[in-house]
Structures are given as C-alpha cells and as structure tokens.
Amino acid sequence: MKSIKGILFIILIMSGSAFLWYFATPLEPIHAINRLSHIIGGMAITGFFLVFFLATRIKILERWFHGLENVYFYHKYLAIFSLLLVIIHGQLQGLVPRFDKVERTSFSEFAKELGSLGQYGFIALILIALLAKFLKYEHWRIFHRLLLIPYTFGIYHAYFSSRYDLLQPTPLGIFTVITATIGFMSALYMLTMYQDMFFKYNGNITGIKKLGPNVIELELTLDKTLTYRHGQFIFIKILQDGIEKAPHPFSISGGDGKKVIISMKVLGDFTKKVYDAVQLNTPVTLDGPYGHLNFENASQQQVWIAGGIGITPFLSYLQSQPVDRNIELFYTYHGEDNAIYKDFLQEYAQTNQQFRVNFIDTAQMDRLSFEHFSVPVHTSIFMCGPQKMLKHFVKQLKTCNKDLSIHFEAFKFK
C-alpha cells in the first residue's frame, strides 16, 4: 500500500515553507538571489524539522506512511534533500552582490559563522549516517543523534543572520517557531526521554532455544501484557553486561502477550553476542508493537512469502489459532541450517488442508521467482524478508497483476 497520507504531509509542510518564505516581506528590499537563498535555507530548516519529527516513531506516523520502514525511508531521503538545500543556500549566499550585503554586527557575524559550522556538521554527520553498514549500530546511533548540534546552529543562524524578522508574529514567524520548536524537542526527546517513556514493558528472558548454528529463540516473560496483532514487531533492549544496550527490532513469532517469543538470526555484532552469551533471567525492556501486517482483515485467499528469518511474523499467526482461510506460503532460504521452523510448517500443512507450504532452498535449487505467477482475483499478498528481495518480488508480481494488494515488512532500519 502507498504512503499517501505521509507523502501529502511532507509535501504540505515543505510547500508551505516555500510559500511563506516567498511571500514574506524582508526588513528591506533585497536582491533576487538573496531572496532565493533565504527561501532555500528556510526549506532546509523545515526539512530537518521533518527529519527529527519522523524519528520519534509515534504511531500516527506509522499509519500515515503505512509502516515504520517507510517512515525511515522518507526520514533518510529528507535528510539528504535537506542537506542539498543547505549547500545550495550557502552557494547562493556567495553569489549575492556586494551592494546587497549589509554591515554585520558582531552578533550577526557570529550567527553567520554558526550557519557555516552547521553546514559542515550536517555534511559530515549525514555522510557518516549513509555509511551505516560499515558501522556498529550503537556507533551509528551516536553519530545520528549528533545532528541536533548543526540543527541548533542552523536555527540560530536563521533567526539572527536573516534579512527577515522571524521574531515577529507573522505567518512566517509563527510557522518557523512552531516547526523549529517541534524539531528541536523531537531530537531532544529521542536523545533523553524516548528510552524511559516508550520502553514501558519490562520482563526477563525465561527461555533460550538455539534453532541452528545462527538462529536463537528467546522467550520473554513480561510484568504486564503486551497487546499486539499477529505479524507485528517490537524493539527490545537486553540489559546484560557485555551486550549492546541499544534497542533492536524483532518480529514477534509467538506468545500470548504475557509471554512473548522472538527469534533472531546472527546478522551482526549484536545478534552474534546475544547468540553466544545471552543468559536466562536477563532483564529486558520492550517498545511497541509496530508493524502493519494484518492477516485477519485481509481476504480469504492469501499468499505468504518469507525470506529466511522473515518467516517469524507468520509463525505468530499460525501458532495462535487454526487457519480459517486459504493460505499458500513460499518460504525461501539458503541451506537447511537457515530453514528454521521447517518441521512445524510441514506438520501444520499436513493437518490443515487450507494451508500449503513451498520450501525453496537456494543452495540446492533456483531462486524463487514470480515472473509468470498468476494470482487469483481478491488475493492478498504478505511478504517479509530482506528489502532488496521484497522489492524484486513486488516488481515481478505487479507485472502480471497490476491491481494486486501487497503488504510487506522489510528488514532495514538504519
């Protein structure tokens, strides 16, 4: 499904910023290049307000963008777009004719210098964020959150180096103070209060089961019931010495709310440490649930596609109740060691005629393809797995079935 509400929200805010800057009246007449520079600089500050606001993970944003992975997608590219606006703003300021430049006080000169520092800070930190795959998650988060510093410099620069009086209660002044305040508070909230306010489910690890050489299942017993929908995921912090304290997302693969089961595959430093060293009775804390997969509200005819550890959100539904609709599952993995819960799925298919499962081991056969796959009318498609794989499948399925209803959860949160 498309992120229509979310996209409209971004367009409305960004176009509103451009409109207000364009029609605002400067303190005195200025050159057209200077005016354009102010408009672009104002849009850059607005763009970074949206970047920080999207990072708060509030539930309404997840609904508007139809999934947290889509929120992060727009968060990332808004940051890149806003950085480009900052650079263009700086270049345009260098083209402003000398006669249009006013004599600066030490106060405004300081604001100008902060603006330059903010620009360099944005460039450095966003480039580091784009190199996420080369960083440990905890280090990436630290650099990511340092964006608050150049953002603060940028706000100060906008207020005290601008040829517009943003301190007056004009439409532009009101818009700027609201967006700057929300942006700053959003960033500050993620730095300080998020860990305490949103991680409100506490518990302990009461079960550990290694499902293979690189997959582990954890049973979490909570102090209060977590109400979730099958197919959703949580962010978990494992509070054990030697294990990174940063929250990580994992799909719920089973449980009843009081007990929650998650399954994780070794894909990095964090999951490797958990697999090797996690202990029983270790305290945990959870945030969530998140996710938009909703098997119950979909059609009676469903096709499920899972890649590797992407089988986990489907397990929650299968283990909770007998299937009451026609479901065909395509489960692709590389090597038998990665075919977790295969025995369970085989037994389930044998005892329930409405459920069929296809196992695709890419170590022994060709990769799964839906290039010529015909989907019956009124069929809902659910997918979970690596982002690149899912995009490939969506493209294939849409080629033959343009009006198909496809729901997916992709593995990519940095």
Short mmCIF file of N, CA and C in Angstrom, two decimals, residues 15 45 71 81 126 178 200 222 240 254-255 263 366 404 413:
data_model
loop_
_atom_site.label_atom_id
_atom_site.label_comp_id
_atom_site.label_asym_id
_atom_site.label_seq_id
_atom_site.Cartn_x
_atom_site.Cartn_y
_atom_site.Cartn_z
N SER A 15 6.04 22.58 0.94
CA SER A 15 5.50 23.62 0.05
C SER A 15 5.00 24.81 0.86
N ILE A 45 15.78 24.17 6.78
CA ILE A 45 15.47 24.08 8.21
C ILE A 45 14.16 23.32 8.42
N VAL A 71 8.56 5.07 7.03
CA VAL A 71 8.90 6.28 7.78
C VAL A 71 10.41 6.50 7.70
N PHE A 81 18.00 15.37 1.05
CA PHE A 81 17.43 16.51 0.32
C PHE A 81 17.67 17.82 1.08
N ILE A 126 25.76 13.40 8.07
CA ILE A 126 24.88 12.68 7.14
C ILE A 126 25.70 11.70 6.29
N ILE A 178 7.09 27.32 15.39
CA ILE A 178 6.42 26.03 15.66
C ILE A 178 7.26 24.87 15.15
N LYS A 200 8.09 0.75 28.04
CA LYS A 200 7.28 0.62 29.25
C LYS A 200 6.95 -0.82 29.60
N LEU A 222 6.85 -10.96 30.63
CA LEU A 222 6.71 -9.53 30.92
C LEU A 222 5.95 -9.30 32.20
N GLN A 240 22.00 -6.89 29.70
CA GLN A 240 23.03 -7.80 30.21
C GLN A 240 24.39 -7.20 29.93
N GLY A 254 5.62 -15.60 18.46
CA GLY A 254 4.68 -16.38 19.25
C GLY A 254 4.46 -15.76 20.61
N GLY A 255 3.62 -16.43 21.41
CA GLY A 255 3.34 -15.94 22.76
C GLY A 255 1.89 -15.58 22.94
N SER A 263 12.48 -14.54 17.59
CA SER A 263 13.54 -15.36 17.00
C SER A 263 14.48 -14.44 16.24
N ASP A 366 17.00 -23.23 -7.96
CA ASP A 366 16.97 -21.85 -8.45
C ASP A 366 16.26 -20.94 -7.45
N LEU A 404 -2.99 -5.87 -7.67
CA LEU A 404 -2.78 -6.78 -6.55
C LEU A 404 -2.57 -6.03 -5.24
N PHE A 413 16.58 -0.90 8.97
CA PHE A 413 16.19 0.16 9.89
C PHE A 413 17.29 1.18 10.13
#
